[in-house]
Tab-separated table of C-alpha atoms and ligand atoms in Angstrom:
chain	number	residue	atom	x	y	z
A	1	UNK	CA	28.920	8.862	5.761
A	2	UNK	CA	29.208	12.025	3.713
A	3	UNK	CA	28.487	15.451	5.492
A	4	UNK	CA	25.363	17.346	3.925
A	5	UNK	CA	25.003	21.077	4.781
A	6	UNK	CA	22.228	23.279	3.575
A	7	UNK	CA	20.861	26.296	5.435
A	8	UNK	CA	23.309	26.277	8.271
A	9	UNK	CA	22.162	22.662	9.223
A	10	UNK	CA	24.539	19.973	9.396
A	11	UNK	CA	23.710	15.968	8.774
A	12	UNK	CA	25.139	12.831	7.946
A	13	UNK	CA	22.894	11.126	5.705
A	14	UNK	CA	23.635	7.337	4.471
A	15	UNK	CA	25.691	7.460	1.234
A	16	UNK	CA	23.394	7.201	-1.671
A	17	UNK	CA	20.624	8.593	0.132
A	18	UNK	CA	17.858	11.062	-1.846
A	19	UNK	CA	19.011	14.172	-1.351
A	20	UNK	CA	15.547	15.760	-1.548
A	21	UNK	CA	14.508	13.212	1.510
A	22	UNK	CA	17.844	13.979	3.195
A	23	UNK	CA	16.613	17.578	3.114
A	24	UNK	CA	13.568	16.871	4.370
A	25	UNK	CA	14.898	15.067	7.101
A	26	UNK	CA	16.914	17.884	8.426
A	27	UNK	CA	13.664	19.941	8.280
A	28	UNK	CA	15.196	22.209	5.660
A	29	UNK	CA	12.107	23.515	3.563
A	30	UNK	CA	12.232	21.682	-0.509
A	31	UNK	CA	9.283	22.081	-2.085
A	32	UNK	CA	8.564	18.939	-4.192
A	33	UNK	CA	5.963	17.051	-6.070
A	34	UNK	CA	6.153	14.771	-8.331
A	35	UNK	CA	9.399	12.901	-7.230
A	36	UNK	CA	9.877	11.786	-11.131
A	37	UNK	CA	12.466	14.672	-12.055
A	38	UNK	CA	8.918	16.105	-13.572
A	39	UNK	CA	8.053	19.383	-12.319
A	40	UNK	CA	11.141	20.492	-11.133
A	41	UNK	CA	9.607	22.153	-7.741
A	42	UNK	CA	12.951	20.732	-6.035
A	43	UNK	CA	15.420	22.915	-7.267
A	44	UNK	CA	18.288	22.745	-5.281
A	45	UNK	CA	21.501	24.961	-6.103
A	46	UNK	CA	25.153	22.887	-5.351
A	47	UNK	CA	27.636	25.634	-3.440
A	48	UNK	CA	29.970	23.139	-2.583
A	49	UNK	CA	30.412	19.028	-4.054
A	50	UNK	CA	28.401	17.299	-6.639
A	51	UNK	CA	25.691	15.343	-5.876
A	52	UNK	CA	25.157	11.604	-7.974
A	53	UNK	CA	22.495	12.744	-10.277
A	54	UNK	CA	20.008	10.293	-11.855
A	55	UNK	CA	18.703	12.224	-14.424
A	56	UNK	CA	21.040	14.800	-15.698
A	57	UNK	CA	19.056	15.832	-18.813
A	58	UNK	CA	16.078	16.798	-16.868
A	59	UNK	CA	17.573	20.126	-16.570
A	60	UNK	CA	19.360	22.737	-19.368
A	61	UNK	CA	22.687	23.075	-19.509
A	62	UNK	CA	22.262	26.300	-18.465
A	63	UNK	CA	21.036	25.675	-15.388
A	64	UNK	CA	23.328	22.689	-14.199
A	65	UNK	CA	26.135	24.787	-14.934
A	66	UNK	CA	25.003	27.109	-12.432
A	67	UNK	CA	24.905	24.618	-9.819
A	68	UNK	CA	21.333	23.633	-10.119
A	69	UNK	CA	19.723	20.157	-9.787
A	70	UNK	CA	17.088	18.663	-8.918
A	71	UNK	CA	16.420	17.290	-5.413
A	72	UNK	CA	14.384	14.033	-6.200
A	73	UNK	CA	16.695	12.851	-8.871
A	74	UNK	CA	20.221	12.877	-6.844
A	75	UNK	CA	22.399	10.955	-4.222
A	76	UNK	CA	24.266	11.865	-1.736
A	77	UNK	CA	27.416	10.122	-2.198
A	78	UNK	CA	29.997	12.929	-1.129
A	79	UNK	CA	30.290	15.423	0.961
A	80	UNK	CA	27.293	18.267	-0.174
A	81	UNK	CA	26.399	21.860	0.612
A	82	UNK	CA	23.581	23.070	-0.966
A	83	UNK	CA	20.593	26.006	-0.876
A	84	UNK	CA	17.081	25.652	-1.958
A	85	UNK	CA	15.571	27.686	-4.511
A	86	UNK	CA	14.528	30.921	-3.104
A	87	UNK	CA	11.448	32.824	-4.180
A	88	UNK	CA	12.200	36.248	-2.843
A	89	UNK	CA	15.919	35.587	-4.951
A	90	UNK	CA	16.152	33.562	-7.387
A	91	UNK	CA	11.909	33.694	-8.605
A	92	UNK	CA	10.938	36.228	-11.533
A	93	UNK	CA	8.165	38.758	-9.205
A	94	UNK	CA	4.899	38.698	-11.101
A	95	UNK	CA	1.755	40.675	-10.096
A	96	UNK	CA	-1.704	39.377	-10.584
A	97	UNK	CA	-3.914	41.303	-12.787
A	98	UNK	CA	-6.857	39.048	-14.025
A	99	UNK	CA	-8.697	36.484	-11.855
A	100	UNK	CA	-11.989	34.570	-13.462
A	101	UNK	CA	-13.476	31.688	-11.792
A	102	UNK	CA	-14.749	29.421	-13.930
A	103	UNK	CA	-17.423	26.087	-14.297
A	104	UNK	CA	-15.637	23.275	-11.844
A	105	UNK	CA	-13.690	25.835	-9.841
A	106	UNK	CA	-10.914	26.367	-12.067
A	107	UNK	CA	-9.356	29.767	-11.589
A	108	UNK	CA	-8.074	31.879	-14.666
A	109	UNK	CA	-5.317	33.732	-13.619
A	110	UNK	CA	-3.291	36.275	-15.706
A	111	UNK	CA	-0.154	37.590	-14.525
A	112	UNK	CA	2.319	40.269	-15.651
A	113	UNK	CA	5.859	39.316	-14.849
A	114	UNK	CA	8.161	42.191	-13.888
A	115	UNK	CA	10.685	40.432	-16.384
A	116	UNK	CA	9.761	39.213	-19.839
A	117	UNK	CA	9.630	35.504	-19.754
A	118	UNK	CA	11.058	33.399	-22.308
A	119	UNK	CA	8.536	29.992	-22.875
A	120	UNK	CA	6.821	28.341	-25.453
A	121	UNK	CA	2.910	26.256	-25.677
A	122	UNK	CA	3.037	23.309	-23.679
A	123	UNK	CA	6.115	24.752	-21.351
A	124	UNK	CA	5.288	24.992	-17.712
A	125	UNK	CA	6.105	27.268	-14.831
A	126	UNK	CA	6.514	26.621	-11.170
A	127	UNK	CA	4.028	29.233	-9.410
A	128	UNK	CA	5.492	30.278	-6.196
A	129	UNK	CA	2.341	31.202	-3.917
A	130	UNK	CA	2.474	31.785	0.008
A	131	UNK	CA	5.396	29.189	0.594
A	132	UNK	CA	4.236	26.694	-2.199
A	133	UNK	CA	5.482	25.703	-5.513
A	134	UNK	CA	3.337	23.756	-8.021
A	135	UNK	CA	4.245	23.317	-12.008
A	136	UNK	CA	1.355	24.937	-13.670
A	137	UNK	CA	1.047	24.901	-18.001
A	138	UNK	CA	1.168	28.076	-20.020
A	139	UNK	CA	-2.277	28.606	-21.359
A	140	UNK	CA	-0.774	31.636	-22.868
A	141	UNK	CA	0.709	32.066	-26.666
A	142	UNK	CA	4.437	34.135	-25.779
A	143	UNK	CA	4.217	36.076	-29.370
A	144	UNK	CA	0.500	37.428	-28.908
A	145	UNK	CA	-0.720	37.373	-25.394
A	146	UNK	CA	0.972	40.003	-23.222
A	147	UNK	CA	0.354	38.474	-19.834
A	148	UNK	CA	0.992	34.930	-18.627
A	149	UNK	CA	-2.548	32.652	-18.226
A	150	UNK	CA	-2.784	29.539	-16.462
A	151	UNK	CA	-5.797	27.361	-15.629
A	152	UNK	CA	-5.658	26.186	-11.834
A	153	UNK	CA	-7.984	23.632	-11.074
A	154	UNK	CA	-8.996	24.179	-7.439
A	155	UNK	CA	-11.744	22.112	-6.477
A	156	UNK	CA	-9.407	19.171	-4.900
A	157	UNK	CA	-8.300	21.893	-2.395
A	158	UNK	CA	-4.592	21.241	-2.360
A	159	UNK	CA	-2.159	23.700	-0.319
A	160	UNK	CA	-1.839	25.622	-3.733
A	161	UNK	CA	-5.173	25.918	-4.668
A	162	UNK	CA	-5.822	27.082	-0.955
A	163	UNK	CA	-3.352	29.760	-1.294
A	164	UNK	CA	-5.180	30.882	-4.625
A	165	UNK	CA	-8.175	31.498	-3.621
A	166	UNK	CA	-7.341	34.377	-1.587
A	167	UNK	CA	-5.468	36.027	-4.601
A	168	UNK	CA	-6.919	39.114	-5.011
A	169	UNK	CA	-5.896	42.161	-7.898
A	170	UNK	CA	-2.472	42.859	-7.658
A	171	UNK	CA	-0.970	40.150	-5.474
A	172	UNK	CA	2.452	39.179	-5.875
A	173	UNK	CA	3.497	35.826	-7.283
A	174	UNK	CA	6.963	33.731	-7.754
A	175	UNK	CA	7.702	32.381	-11.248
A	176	UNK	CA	10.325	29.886	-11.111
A	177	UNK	CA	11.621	27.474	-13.564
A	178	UNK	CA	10.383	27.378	-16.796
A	179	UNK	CA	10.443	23.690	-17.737
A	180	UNK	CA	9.110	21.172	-20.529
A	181	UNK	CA	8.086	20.565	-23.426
A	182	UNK	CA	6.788	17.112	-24.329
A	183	UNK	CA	3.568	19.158	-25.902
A	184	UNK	CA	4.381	21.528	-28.706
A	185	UNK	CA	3.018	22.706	-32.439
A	186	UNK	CA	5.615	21.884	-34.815
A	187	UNK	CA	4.940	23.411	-38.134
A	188	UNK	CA	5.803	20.567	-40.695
A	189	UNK	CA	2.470	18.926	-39.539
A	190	UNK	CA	0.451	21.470	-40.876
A	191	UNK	CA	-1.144	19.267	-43.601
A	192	UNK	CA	-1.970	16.282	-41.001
A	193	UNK	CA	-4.927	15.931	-38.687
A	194	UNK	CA	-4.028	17.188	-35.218
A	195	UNK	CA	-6.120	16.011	-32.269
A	196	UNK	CA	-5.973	17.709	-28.513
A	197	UNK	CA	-7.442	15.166	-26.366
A	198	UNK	CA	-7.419	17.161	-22.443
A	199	UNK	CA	-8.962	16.359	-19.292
A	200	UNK	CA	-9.819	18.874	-17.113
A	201	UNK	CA	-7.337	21.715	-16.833
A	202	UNK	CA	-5.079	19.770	-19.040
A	203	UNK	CA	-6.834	21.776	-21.293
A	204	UNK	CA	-4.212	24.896	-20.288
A	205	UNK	CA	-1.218	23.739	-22.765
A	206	UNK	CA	-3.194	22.456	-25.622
A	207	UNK	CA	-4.932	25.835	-25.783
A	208	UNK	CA	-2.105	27.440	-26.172
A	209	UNK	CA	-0.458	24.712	-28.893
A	210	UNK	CA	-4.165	24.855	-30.750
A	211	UNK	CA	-3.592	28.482	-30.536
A	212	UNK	CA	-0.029	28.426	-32.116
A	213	UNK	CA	-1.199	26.214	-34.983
A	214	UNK	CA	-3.780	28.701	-35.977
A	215	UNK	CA	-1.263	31.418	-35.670
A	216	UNK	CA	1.069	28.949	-38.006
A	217	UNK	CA	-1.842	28.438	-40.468
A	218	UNK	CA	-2.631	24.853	-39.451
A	219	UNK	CA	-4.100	23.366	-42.956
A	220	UNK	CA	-5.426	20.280	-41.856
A	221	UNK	CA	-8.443	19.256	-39.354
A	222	UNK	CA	-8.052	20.007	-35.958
A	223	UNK	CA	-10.389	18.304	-33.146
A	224	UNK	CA	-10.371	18.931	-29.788
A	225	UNK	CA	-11.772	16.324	-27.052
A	226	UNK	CA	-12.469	18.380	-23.736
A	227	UNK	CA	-13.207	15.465	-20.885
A	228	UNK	CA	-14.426	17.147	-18.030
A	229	UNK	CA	-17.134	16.684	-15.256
A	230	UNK	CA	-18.014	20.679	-15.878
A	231	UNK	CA	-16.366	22.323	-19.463
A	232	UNK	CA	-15.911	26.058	-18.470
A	233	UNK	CA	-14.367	26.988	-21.828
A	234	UNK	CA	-17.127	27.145	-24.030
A	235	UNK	CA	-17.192	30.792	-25.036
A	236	UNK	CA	-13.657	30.737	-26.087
A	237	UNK	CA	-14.858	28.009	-28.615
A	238	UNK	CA	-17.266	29.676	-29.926
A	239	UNK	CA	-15.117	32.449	-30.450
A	240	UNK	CA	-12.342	30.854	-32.137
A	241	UNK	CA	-14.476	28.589	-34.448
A	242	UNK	CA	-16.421	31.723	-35.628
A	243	UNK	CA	-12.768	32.908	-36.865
A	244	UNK	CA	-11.642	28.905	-37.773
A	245	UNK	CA	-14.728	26.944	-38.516
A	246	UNK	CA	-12.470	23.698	-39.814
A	247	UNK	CA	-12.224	23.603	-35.925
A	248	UNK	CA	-14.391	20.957	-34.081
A	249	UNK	CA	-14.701	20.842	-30.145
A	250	UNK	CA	-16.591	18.277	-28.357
A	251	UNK	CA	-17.005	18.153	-24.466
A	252	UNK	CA	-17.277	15.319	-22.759
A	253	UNK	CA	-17.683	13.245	-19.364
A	254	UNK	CA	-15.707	10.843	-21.116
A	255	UNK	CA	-14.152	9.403	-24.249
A	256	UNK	CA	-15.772	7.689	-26.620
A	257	UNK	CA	-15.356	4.411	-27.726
A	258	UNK	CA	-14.682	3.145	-31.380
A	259	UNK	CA	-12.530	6.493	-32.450
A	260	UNK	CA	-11.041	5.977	-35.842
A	261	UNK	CA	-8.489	8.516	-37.037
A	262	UNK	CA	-6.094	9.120	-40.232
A	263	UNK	CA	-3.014	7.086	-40.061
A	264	UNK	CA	-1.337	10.555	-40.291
A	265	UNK	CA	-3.011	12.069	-37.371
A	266	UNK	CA	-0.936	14.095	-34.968
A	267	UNK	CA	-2.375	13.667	-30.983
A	268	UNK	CA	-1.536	15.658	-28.183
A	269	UNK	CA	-3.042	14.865	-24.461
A	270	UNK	CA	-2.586	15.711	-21.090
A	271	UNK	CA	-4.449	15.271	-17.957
A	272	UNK	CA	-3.970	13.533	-14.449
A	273	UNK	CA	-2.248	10.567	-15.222
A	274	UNK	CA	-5.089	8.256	-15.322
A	275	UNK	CA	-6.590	10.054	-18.067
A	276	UNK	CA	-3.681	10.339	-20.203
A	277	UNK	CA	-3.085	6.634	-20.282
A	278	UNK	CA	-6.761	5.944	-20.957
A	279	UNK	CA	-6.002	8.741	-24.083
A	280	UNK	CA	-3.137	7.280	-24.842
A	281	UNK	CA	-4.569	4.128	-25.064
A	282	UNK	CA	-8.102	5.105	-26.949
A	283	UNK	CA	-5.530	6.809	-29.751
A	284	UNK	CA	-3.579	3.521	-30.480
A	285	UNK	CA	-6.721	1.854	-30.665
A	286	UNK	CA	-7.854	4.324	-32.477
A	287	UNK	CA	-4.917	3.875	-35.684
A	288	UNK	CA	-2.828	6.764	-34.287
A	289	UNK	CA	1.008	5.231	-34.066
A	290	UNK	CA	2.375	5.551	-30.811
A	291	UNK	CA	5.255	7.906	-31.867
A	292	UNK	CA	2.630	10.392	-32.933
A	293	UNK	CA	1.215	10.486	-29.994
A	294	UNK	CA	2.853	12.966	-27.336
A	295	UNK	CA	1.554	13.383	-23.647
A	296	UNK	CA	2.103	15.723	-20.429
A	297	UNK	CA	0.702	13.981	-17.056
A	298	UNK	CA	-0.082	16.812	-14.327
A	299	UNK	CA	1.497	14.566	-11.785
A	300	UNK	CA	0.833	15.701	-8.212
A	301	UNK	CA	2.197	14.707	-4.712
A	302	UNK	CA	0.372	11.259	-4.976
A	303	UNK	CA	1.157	10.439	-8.405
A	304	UNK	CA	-1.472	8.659	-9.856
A	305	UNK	CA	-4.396	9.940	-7.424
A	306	UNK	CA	-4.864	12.441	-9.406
A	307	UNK	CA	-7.976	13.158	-11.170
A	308	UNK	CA	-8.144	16.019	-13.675
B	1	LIG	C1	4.178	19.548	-15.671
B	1	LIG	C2	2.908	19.826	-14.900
B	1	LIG	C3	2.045	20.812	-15.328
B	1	LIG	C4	0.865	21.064	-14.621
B	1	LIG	N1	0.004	22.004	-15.095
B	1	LIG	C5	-1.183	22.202	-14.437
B	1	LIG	C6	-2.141	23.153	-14.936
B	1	LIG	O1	-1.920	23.848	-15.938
B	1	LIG	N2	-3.315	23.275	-14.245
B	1	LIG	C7	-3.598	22.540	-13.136
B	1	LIG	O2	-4.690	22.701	-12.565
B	1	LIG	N3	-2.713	21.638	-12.661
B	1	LIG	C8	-1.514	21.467	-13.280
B	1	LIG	N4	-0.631	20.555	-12.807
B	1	LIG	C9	-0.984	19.827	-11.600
B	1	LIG	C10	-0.733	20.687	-10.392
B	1	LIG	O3	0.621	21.115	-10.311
B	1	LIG	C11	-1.075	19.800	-9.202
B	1	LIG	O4	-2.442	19.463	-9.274
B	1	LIG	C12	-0.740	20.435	-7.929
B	1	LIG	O5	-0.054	19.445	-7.173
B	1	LIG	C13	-1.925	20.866	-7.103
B	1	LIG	O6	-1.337	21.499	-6.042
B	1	LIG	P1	-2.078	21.737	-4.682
B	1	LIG	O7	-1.050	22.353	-3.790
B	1	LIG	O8	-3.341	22.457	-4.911
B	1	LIG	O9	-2.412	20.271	-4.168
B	1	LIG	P2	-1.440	19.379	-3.250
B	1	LIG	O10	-1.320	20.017	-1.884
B	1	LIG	O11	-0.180	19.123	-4.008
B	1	LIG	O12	-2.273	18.076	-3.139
B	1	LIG	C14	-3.202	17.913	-2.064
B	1	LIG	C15	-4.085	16.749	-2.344
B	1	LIG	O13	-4.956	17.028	-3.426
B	1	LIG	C16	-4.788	16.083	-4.448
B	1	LIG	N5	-4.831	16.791	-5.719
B	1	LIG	C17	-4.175	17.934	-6.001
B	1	LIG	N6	-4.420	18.317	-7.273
B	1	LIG	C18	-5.258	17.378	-7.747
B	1	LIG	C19	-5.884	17.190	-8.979
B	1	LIG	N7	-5.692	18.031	-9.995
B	1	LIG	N8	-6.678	16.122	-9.132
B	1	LIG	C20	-6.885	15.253	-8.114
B	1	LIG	N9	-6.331	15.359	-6.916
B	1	LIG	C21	-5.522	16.401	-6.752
B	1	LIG	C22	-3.422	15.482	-4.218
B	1	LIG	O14	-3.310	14.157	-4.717
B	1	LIG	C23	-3.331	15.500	-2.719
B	1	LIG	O15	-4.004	14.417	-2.160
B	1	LIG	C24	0.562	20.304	-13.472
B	1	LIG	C25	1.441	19.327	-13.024
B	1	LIG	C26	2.601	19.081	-13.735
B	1	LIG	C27	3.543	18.011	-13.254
B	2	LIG	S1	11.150	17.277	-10.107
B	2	LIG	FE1	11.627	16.848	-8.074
B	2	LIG	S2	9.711	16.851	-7.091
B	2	LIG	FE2	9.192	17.128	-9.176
């Protein structure tokens, strides 16, 4: 059985075992949550041996040839030292300096990083908060927006969204891994029809994409399906179709059925995972081919119980 250290604990896991439930095991503290190589909250850096690792291309380059991997996707197969990622070292500090609370209890939270941050629409950060680490989309554009905005959905009252609610002006937050990018504006579509289909806070990304292909000059129609129980974005609508009228938002409790769209249509969604296969789904149906279709599922601890 190979010897795993980590933390000044010793154990001797089964070879092959997960090394983020190895971890766990020992009582060392990995933050995870999807388990799917997703979100990359299990960051683990390698100080001595190699892991087996299941999905090498989930990380850069960069980062594997520092030693980094991710819990959830490796074996234990020889012997392994290892340290988790930690916030107060190896996290970019990042103060708080806009909270709005919004329809639904989402939270709008601006931060200003104490290092510039290099990410792009539909990337995502992990948010270190009190001990916790949860992937959370860019709703802000890196080029124009000089502060980092996410949409947290809180009303499911998770250990994250517990944590946020007692952010107050100035609090410090953790930005770890920047990560992603299944959802992004590329600008040789500009003549095709681009819909954003979102539910809930999946809005977050496709904000910032929509946002992008503006900036770009986006030529062709752009429509935007909103699916949630309570929209709270309805002002920033109005504001950008004033300046884009070829723009058209609808908000809904849920999709429609019988959507026809251009064979050329572009689709973006992303929501709890439910939702995006029901999206995914209503596009085909709908004439889009699946390779124009691209998604992001906010997985969460119980993958697939999620709801937006
Ligand atoms: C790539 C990626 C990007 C993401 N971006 C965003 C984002 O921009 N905005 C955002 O709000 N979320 C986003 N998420 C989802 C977010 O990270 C999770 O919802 C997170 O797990 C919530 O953390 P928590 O600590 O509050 O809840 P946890 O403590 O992890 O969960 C506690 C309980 O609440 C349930 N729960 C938690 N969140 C939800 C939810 N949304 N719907 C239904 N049940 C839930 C869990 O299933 C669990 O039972 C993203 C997820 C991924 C993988
Ligand atoms: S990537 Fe390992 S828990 Fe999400």
């Amino acid at each position: 059985m190979p010897e795993l250290r980590a933390l000044g604990r010793t154990a001797r896991p089964a070879s092959g075992s997960n090394l983020l439930d190895a971890l766990l095991a020992m009582e060392v503290a990995v933050p995870w949550s999807c388990r799917a190589g997703n979100c990359q909250a299990c960051l683990v850096c390698c100080e001595a041996g190699e892991p087996a690792d299941e999905q090498p291309d989930a990380l850069p380059a960069s980062l594997r040839e520092q030693g980094w991997r991710l819990a959830c996707q490796c074996r234990v197969v020889d012997d392994l030292q290892v340290r988790p990622f930690d916030p107060a070292h190896d996290a970019t500090p990042a103060r708080v300096i806009a909270l709005r609370w919004l329809a639904g209890e989402v939270l709008v939270l601006r931060l200003a990083p104490e290092r510039p941050i290099r990410y792009r629409a539909g990337q995502h950060v992990q948010l270190w908060l009190a001990g916790v680490a949860r992937p959370y989309s860019f709703a802000s554009v890196a080029h124009t927006d000089p502060w980092l905005e996410f949409h947290i959905a809180c009303r499911h009252g998770g250990a994250f969204a517990r944590a946020a609610r007692a952010l107050r002006l100035g609090d410090a937050i953790g930005l770890g891994q920047v990560s992603g990018g299944a959802l992004h504006y590329d600008p040789s579509w500009s003549g095709r029809p681009l819909w954003l289909l979102a539910a809930g806070t999946g809005l977050a990304p496709l904000w910032a994409v929509l946002r992008e292909a503006v900036a770009a000059g986006h030529q062709g129609p752009i429509h935007v399906m909103h699916v949630a129980r309570e929209p709270y974005w309805q002002p920033e609508w109005q504001t950008l179709q004033a300046q884009w009228p070829a723009l058209s938002v609808e908000c809904l409790e849920a999709l429609p059925t019988g959507l026809r769209a251009d064979r050329r249509t572009m689709a973006l969604a992303c929501g709890s995972p439910q939702r995006v296969e029901a999206f995914s789904r209503a596009l085909f149906m709908a004439g889009v081919p699946r390779s124009q279709i691209l998604v992001e599922r906010f997985l969460t601890r119980e993958t697939g119980s999620a709801a937006e």
